[in-house]
Coordinates of C-alpha atoms in Angstrom, one line a residue:
M1 CA 0.0 0.0 0.0
T2 CA 1.5 3.3 -1.1
N3 CA 1.7 6.4 1.0
K4 CA -0.5 8.3 -1.6
F5 CA -3.2 5.6 -1.5
C6 CA -3.2 5.6 2.4
K7 CA -3.5 9.4 2.6
L8 CA -6.2 9.6 -0.1
F9 CA -8.2 6.8 1.4
S10 CA -8.0 8.2 5.0
I11 CA -9.1 11.6 3.9
S12 CA -11.9 10.3 1.7
W13 CA -13.1 7.9 4.4
L14 CA -13.1 10.8 6.9
L15 CA -15.3 12.9 4.6
I16 CA -17.7 10.0 4.2
L17 CA -17.9 9.6 8.0
I18 CA -18.4 13.3 8.6
T19 CA -21.2 13.4 6.1
L20 CA -22.9 10.4 7.7
C21 CA -22.6 11.9 11.2
F22 CA -25.5 14.2 10.1
T23 CA -27.7 11.2 9.3
I24 CA -27.0 8.3 11.6
F25 CA -29.6 7.9 14.2
P26 CA -27.7 7.7 17.5
Y27 CA -27.9 4.4 19.4
H28 CA -29.9 4.5 22.6
D29 CA -26.7 4.3 24.7
S30 CA -25.4 7.4 22.8
F31 CA -28.5 9.4 23.9
Y32 CA -28.0 8.0 27.4
Y33 CA -24.4 9.4 27.6
W34 CA -25.6 12.7 26.1
T35 CA -28.0 12.9 29.0
W36 CA -25.0 12.5 31.4
S37 CA -23.3 15.4 29.6
Q38 CA -26.2 17.7 30.5
H39 CA -25.6 17.0 34.2
L40 CA -21.9 16.8 34.8
Q41 CA -20.8 15.0 37.9
L42 CA -17.6 13.4 39.4
S43 CA -19.0 10.0 38.3
Y44 CA -22.3 8.3 37.6
Y45 CA -24.3 5.3 38.8
D46 CA -23.6 3.4 35.5
G47 CA -19.9 4.2 35.1
P48 CA -17.1 6.7 35.1
P49 CA -17.5 10.3 33.8
L50 CA -15.0 10.9 31.0
I51 CA -17.5 10.2 28.2
A52 CA -19.9 12.9 29.6
Y53 CA -17.2 15.5 29.6
I54 CA -16.2 14.6 26.0
I55 CA -19.7 14.8 24.7
K56 CA -20.2 18.1 26.6
A57 CA -17.2 19.6 24.8
S58 CA -18.5 18.4 21.5
T59 CA -21.9 19.9 22.1
L60 CA -20.3 23.2 23.2
I61 CA -18.7 23.3 19.7
F62 CA -21.4 21.8 17.5
G63 CA -24.5 22.4 19.6
N64 CA -27.0 19.8 20.9
T65 CA -27.2 18.0 17.6
V66 CA -26.9 14.4 16.4
F67 CA -23.7 15.5 14.6
A68 CA -22.2 16.5 17.9
I69 CA -22.9 13.0 19.3
N70 CA -21.8 11.0 16.3
I71 CA -18.6 12.9 15.5
V72 CA -17.2 11.9 18.9
G73 CA -16.9 8.3 17.7
V74 CA -15.2 9.4 14.4
I75 CA -12.6 11.5 16.2
F76 CA -11.7 8.7 18.7
A77 CA -11.7 6.1 15.9
Y78 CA -9.1 8.1 14.0
L79 CA -7.0 8.8 17.1
A80 CA -7.0 5.0 17.8
A81 CA -6.2 4.2 14.2
Y82 CA -3.2 6.7 14.4
Y83 CA -1.9 4.8 17.4
V84 CA -2.5 1.5 15.6
Y85 CA -0.3 2.9 12.8
K86 CA 2.4 3.9 15.3
L87 CA 2.3 0.5 17.1
A88 CA 2.4 -1.5 13.8
L89 CA 5.4 0.6 12.6
L90 CA 7.2 0.2 15.9
M91 CA 6.7 -3.5 16.0
S92 CA 7.2 -4.5 12.3
K93 CA 9.6 -1.7 11.2
D94 CA 7.6 -1.8 8.0
I95 CA 5.7 1.2 6.8
K96 CA 3.5 -1.0 4.6
V97 CA 2.3 -3.0 7.6
A98 CA 1.6 0.3 9.5
R99 CA -0.5 1.7 6.6
L100 CA -2.5 -1.4 6.1
S101 CA -3.1 -1.7 9.8
F102 CA -4.4 1.9 9.9
V103 CA -6.7 1.4 6.9
M104 CA -8.1 -2.0 8.0
Y105 CA -8.7 -0.7 11.5
L106 CA -10.8 2.3 10.2
V107 CA -13.0 0.2 7.8
Y108 CA -13.5 -3.0 9.7
P109 CA -17.3 -3.3 9.7
F110 CA -17.9 -5.9 12.4
V111 CA -16.2 -3.9 15.2
T112 CA -15.1 -0.3 14.3
T113 CA -18.2 0.5 12.3
R114 CA -20.6 -1.4 14.5
F115 CA -19.4 -0.2 17.9
I116 CA -17.9 3.2 17.2
Y117 CA -19.4 4.9 14.1
I118 CA -22.9 3.6 14.7
N119 CA -22.9 3.1 18.4
M120 CA -20.9 5.9 20.1
T121 CA -20.4 4.9 23.8
Y122 CA -17.7 5.0 26.4
D123 CA -16.3 1.9 24.7
C124 CA -14.7 4.2 22.0
L125 CA -12.7 5.9 24.8
E126 CA -11.7 2.7 26.4
N127 CA -10.6 1.4 23.0
L128 CA -8.3 4.4 22.4
F129 CA -6.6 4.0 25.7
Y130 CA -6.1 0.3 25.2
V131 CA -4.2 1.0 22.0
M132 CA -2.2 4.0 23.4
I133 CA -1.1 2.2 26.6
T134 CA -0.1 -0.9 24.6
Y135 CA 1.9 1.4 22.2
Y136 CA 3.9 3.0 25.1
V137 CA 4.5 -0.4 26.7
V138 CA 6.0 -1.7 23.5
L139 CA 8.0 1.5 23.2
F140 CA 9.3 0.7 26.7
L141 CA 10.2 -2.9 25.6
N142 CA 12.2 -1.4 22.7
S143 CA 13.9 1.5 24.6
R144 CA 14.0 0.5 28.2
N145 CA 13.0 4.0 29.1
Y146 CA 11.4 3.5 32.6
K147 CA 10.1 7.0 32.7
L148 CA 7.5 5.9 30.1
W149 CA 5.7 4.2 33.0
I150 CA 4.7 7.5 34.4
L151 CA 3.0 8.4 31.1
I152 CA 1.5 4.9 31.0
G153 CA 0.1 5.5 34.6
A154 CA -1.5 8.7 33.4
L155 CA -3.1 7.0 30.4
S156 CA -4.2 4.2 32.7
G157 CA -6.0 6.7 34.9
L158 CA -7.8 8.1 31.9
A159 CA -8.7 4.6 30.8
M160 CA -10.3 4.0 34.2
L161 CA -12.2 7.3 33.9
S162 CA -13.5 5.9 30.6
K163 CA -14.7 2.4 31.6
Y164 CA -14.0 0.2 34.6
S165 CA -13.2 -2.8 32.4
G166 CA -9.9 -1.1 31.5
I167 CA -8.6 -3.0 34.4
V168 CA -8.5 -6.1 32.2
L169 CA -5.7 -4.6 30.2
F170 CA -3.7 -4.1 33.4
M171 CA -4.2 -7.8 34.2
G172 CA -2.8 -8.7 30.8
L173 CA 0.3 -6.5 31.3
F174 CA 0.8 -7.9 34.8
V175 CA 0.7 -11.5 33.5
Y176 CA 3.3 -10.6 30.7
F177 CA 5.8 -9.0 33.1
I178 CA 5.4 -11.4 35.9
I179 CA 5.9 -14.6 33.9
D180 CA 9.1 -13.4 32.2
A181 CA 12.0 -13.5 34.6
K182 CA 13.9 -10.9 32.6
E183 CA 11.0 -8.5 32.8
R184 CA 10.3 -8.8 36.5
K185 CA 12.9 -6.1 37.2
L186 CA 10.1 -3.6 36.3
F187 CA 8.5 -4.3 39.7
T188 CA 11.6 -2.9 41.5
R189 CA 11.4 0.4 39.7
Y190 CA 10.0 3.5 41.3
E191 CA 8.7 4.8 37.9
L192 CA 6.1 2.0 37.9
Y193 CA 4.8 2.9 41.3
T194 CA 4.8 6.6 40.4
G195 CA 2.6 5.7 37.4
I196 CA 0.3 3.6 39.6
I197 CA -0.1 6.5 42.1
L198 CA -0.8 8.9 39.2
C199 CA -3.4 6.5 37.9
L200 CA -5.1 6.4 41.3
I201 CA -5.0 10.2 41.7
L202 CA -6.8 10.6 38.3
F203 CA -9.3 8.0 39.4
T204 CA -9.9 9.6 42.7
P205 CA -13.1 11.6 41.6
V206 CA -14.8 8.2 40.9
I207 CA -13.7 6.7 44.2
Y208 CA -14.9 9.8 46.0
W209 CA -18.3 9.8 44.3
N210 CA -18.8 6.1 45.1
Y211 CA -17.8 6.8 48.7
Q212 CA -20.5 9.5 48.9
N213 CA -23.1 7.2 47.3
G214 CA -22.5 3.9 49.2
W215 CA -20.3 2.5 46.5
E216 CA -23.4 2.0 44.3
S217 CA -21.7 2.3 40.9
F218 CA -19.1 -0.4 41.8
L219 CA -21.8 -2.7 43.2
Y220 CA -24.0 -2.1 40.2
Q221 CA -21.3 -3.1 37.8
L222 CA -20.5 -6.2 39.8
N223 CA -24.1 -7.4 39.8
S224 CA -26.1 -5.8 36.9
H225 CA -25.2 -8.2 34.1
K226 CA -25.7 -11.5 35.9
W227 CA -27.8 -14.1 34.2
T228 CA -30.8 -13.4 36.6
G229 CA -33.3 -11.7 34.3
E230 CA -36.6 -12.8 33.0
P231 CA -36.6 -15.2 30.0
G232 CA -36.2 -13.2 26.8
S233 CA -34.4 -10.3 28.4
I234 CA -30.8 -9.4 27.6
N235 CA -29.6 -11.1 30.8
S236 CA -32.1 -13.9 30.8
R237 CA -31.5 -16.5 33.5
T238 CA -31.9 -19.3 30.9
K239 CA -28.4 -18.4 29.7
H240 CA -26.7 -19.0 33.0
G241 CA -23.8 -21.4 32.7
F242 CA -22.7 -22.9 29.4
P243 CA -25.4 -21.2 27.3
G244 CA -23.9 -17.9 28.4
V245 CA -20.4 -19.1 27.6
W246 CA -21.6 -20.1 24.1
F247 CA -23.3 -16.7 23.7
Y248 CA -19.9 -15.1 24.5
L249 CA -17.9 -17.3 22.1
A250 CA -20.4 -17.1 19.2
N251 CA -21.6 -13.5 19.5
C252 CA -18.8 -11.5 21.2
M253 CA -15.8 -13.2 19.7
L254 CA -16.6 -15.1 16.5
A255 CA -19.2 -12.6 15.2
T256 CA -16.7 -9.8 15.5
F257 CA -13.4 -11.5 14.6
H258 CA -14.5 -14.2 12.2
I259 CA -12.9 -12.7 9.1
L260 CA -9.7 -11.9 10.9
I261 CA -9.5 -15.4 12.4
A262 CA -10.1 -16.9 9.0
F263 CA -7.2 -14.8 7.6
L264 CA -4.9 -16.0 10.3
L265 CA -5.9 -19.6 9.8
F266 CA -5.3 -19.2 6.1
F267 CA -1.8 -17.9 6.6
K268 CA -1.0 -20.6 9.2
I269 CA -2.2 -23.5 7.0
K270 CA -1.1 -22.3 3.5
Y271 CA 2.2 -20.7 4.4
E272 CA 2.9 -22.4 7.8
S273 CA 3.5 -18.9 9.1
K274 CA 5.2 -18.2 12.4
I275 CA 2.9 -15.6 13.8
I276 CA 4.7 -14.5 17.0
E277 CA 8.3 -13.4 16.2
S278 CA 9.2 -10.9 18.9
N279 CA 8.7 -10.1 22.6
A280 CA 6.4 -7.2 21.6
E281 CA 4.2 -9.6 19.7
K282 CA 4.3 -12.0 22.6
L283 CA 2.9 -9.1 24.7
L284 CA 0.1 -8.6 22.3
V285 CA -0.9 -12.2 22.4
T286 CA -0.7 -12.2 26.2
I287 CA -3.1 -9.2 26.3
F288 CA -5.5 -11.0 23.9
V289 CA -5.4 -14.3 25.8
V290 CA -5.9 -12.7 29.2
F291 CA -8.7 -10.6 27.8
F292 CA -10.4 -13.6 26.2
L293 CA -10.1 -15.9 29.3
F294 CA -11.3 -13.2 31.7
W295 CA -14.5 -12.6 29.8
L296 CA -14.9 -16.3 29.1
Y297 CA -14.9 -16.8 32.9
I298 CA -17.3 -13.9 33.4
S299 CA -19.7 -15.2 30.7
Y300 CA -20.6 -18.3 32.7
G301 CA -22.5 -16.1 35.2
S302 CA -23.0 -12.8 33.5
H303 CA -23.9 -11.3 30.1
V304 CA -20.9 -10.2 28.1
G305 CA -21.9 -7.7 25.4
L306 CA -20.9 -7.9 21.8
N307 CA -19.1 -4.5 22.1
Y308 CA -16.7 -5.9 24.8
A309 CA -14.5 -7.2 22.1
L310 CA -13.8 -3.7 20.7
P311 CA -10.6 -2.9 22.7
I312 CA -8.6 -5.8 21.4
L313 CA -9.4 -5.4 17.7
F314 CA -6.0 -3.8 17.0
I315 CA -4.3 -7.1 17.9
P316 CA -5.7 -9.4 15.1
I317 CA -5.6 -6.4 12.7
Y318 CA -1.9 -6.0 13.2
F319 CA -1.1 -9.7 12.7
C320 CA -3.3 -9.9 9.6
A321 CA -1.7 -6.8 8.1
K322 CA 1.8 -8.1 8.8
L323 CA 1.1 -11.4 7.0
F324 CA -0.7 -9.7 4.1
V325 CA 2.4 -7.6 3.5
K326 CA 4.9 -10.5 4.2
Y327 CA 3.4 -12.6 1.4
D328 CA 2.8 -9.6 -0.9
L329 CA -0.9 -10.1 -1.3
G330 CA -1.6 -6.6 -2.7
R331 CA -4.7 -7.5 -4.7
A332 CA -6.2 -9.2 -1.8
Q333 CA -5.6 -6.2 0.4
V334 CA -7.5 -4.0 -2.1
V335 CA -10.4 -6.4 -2.4
F336 CA -10.9 -6.8 1.3
I337 CA -10.5 -3.1 2.1
S338 CA -13.0 -2.3 -0.6
L339 CA -15.4 -5.0 0.7
F340 CA -15.1 -3.7 4.3
A341 CA -15.7 -0.1 3.2
I342 CA -18.8 -1.1 1.2
I343 CA -20.2 -3.1 4.0
S344 CA -19.5 -0.3 6.5
I345 CA -21.1 2.4 4.4
G346 CA -24.2 0.1 3.9
M347 CA -24.4 -0.4 7.7
M348 CA -24.2 3.3 8.3
I349 CA -26.8 4.2 5.6
D350 CA -29.1 1.5 7.1
H351 CA -28.7 3.2 10.5
S352 CA -29.6 6.6 8.9
R353 CA -33.3 5.6 9.0
L354 CA -35.5 5.1 11.9
K355 CA -36.0 1.5 13.0
S356 CA -38.7 -0.1 15.1
G357 CA -36.8 0.3 18.3
D358 CA -36.0 4.0 17.7
E359 CA -39.4 5.6 18.3
L360 CA -39.0 6.2 22.0
N361 CA -35.7 8.0 21.6
Y362 CA -37.0 9.8 18.5
N363 CA -40.0 11.2 20.5
R364 CA -38.0 11.9 23.6
Y365 CA -35.0 13.7 22.1
I366 CA -35.7 14.7 18.5
V367 CA -39.3 15.7 18.5
T368 CA -38.8 17.8 21.6
D369 CA -35.8 19.5 20.1
M370 CA -33.5 18.4 23.0
V371 CA -31.2 17.0 20.4
K372 CA -31.6 18.7 17.0
Q373 CA -31.5 17.1 13.6
P374 CA -30.9 20.1 11.2
L375 CA -31.6 18.0 8.1
N376 CA -35.1 16.9 9.3
I377 CA -34.5 13.5 7.5
W378 CA -36.5 11.4 10.0
H379 CA -39.9 13.1 9.7

């Protein structure tokens, strides 16, 4: 993939997304977090506050409009893609791998489009910090600059202000550094603990809010998704146990990563490819495996949403891009990028019309002019 094509595609794709920000009907969670932004607090019953402040900033610039809500997802998708580019370049030392990772990440329909462009929630913030933190950890592995852990600590605090499940990434990092005897030296360095203290300082508003409110946000997140609901509900008790595990495997993992998994299996079988070739790539696999196993365990007793897979998308994207470039499959790259883009545009156009479940939010927010739709396309 040439530099010219990458730049042309990224600009064209951005223009398409900006245009569709005027037409996509926000998902009900997006309206929910917009409501938070109208009542700023240190934290909220359903989660940490950073998404509310981001949406508030967007509405101060663009007004209380559907565009102001939708554009947040686009901005954070491009920021995440930029760090995917930097991470891929750092790990592979190949600009072609970095460009392909960047483009594939932006157009992948079953995760980026589905859970960022169409469904702007605090997952898009968590996703960005997953990629950023991983990039700086890999940079540390390459440079051994321990001061990077102070920056990583700050980013970790922002990740926790985005979504509590950011802690799963920290578990993956801990496993990687604790199982490698050469890496355990990190736990003797003051920079690591300075970063941890900085993380906790940034997270203090959430802790204080929970202290004032009987820890109800933490308790809610620990209990709200358990398989105890009425049959037919999102957390139906009929899914407790192995039905819940199957739901996680089939819907959260396979339904989001099926194409990427197929790519990796193809390279492994046809070319007998060695996928993991460096310590940094071992780190990525460790993060992925810990993430997968953690939510696999949780899925036995609780509902794990499809969007939970979003933060680790960059990992299979990187490995697929590396192998596409390694075996010089240029035509295949163009075919799949074009196919992904067409599917993504189709999905976004489909969500630019009212669906059967949208009437409540349409009447509550659009008809009342709480959130404006300047184009009046849904009347």
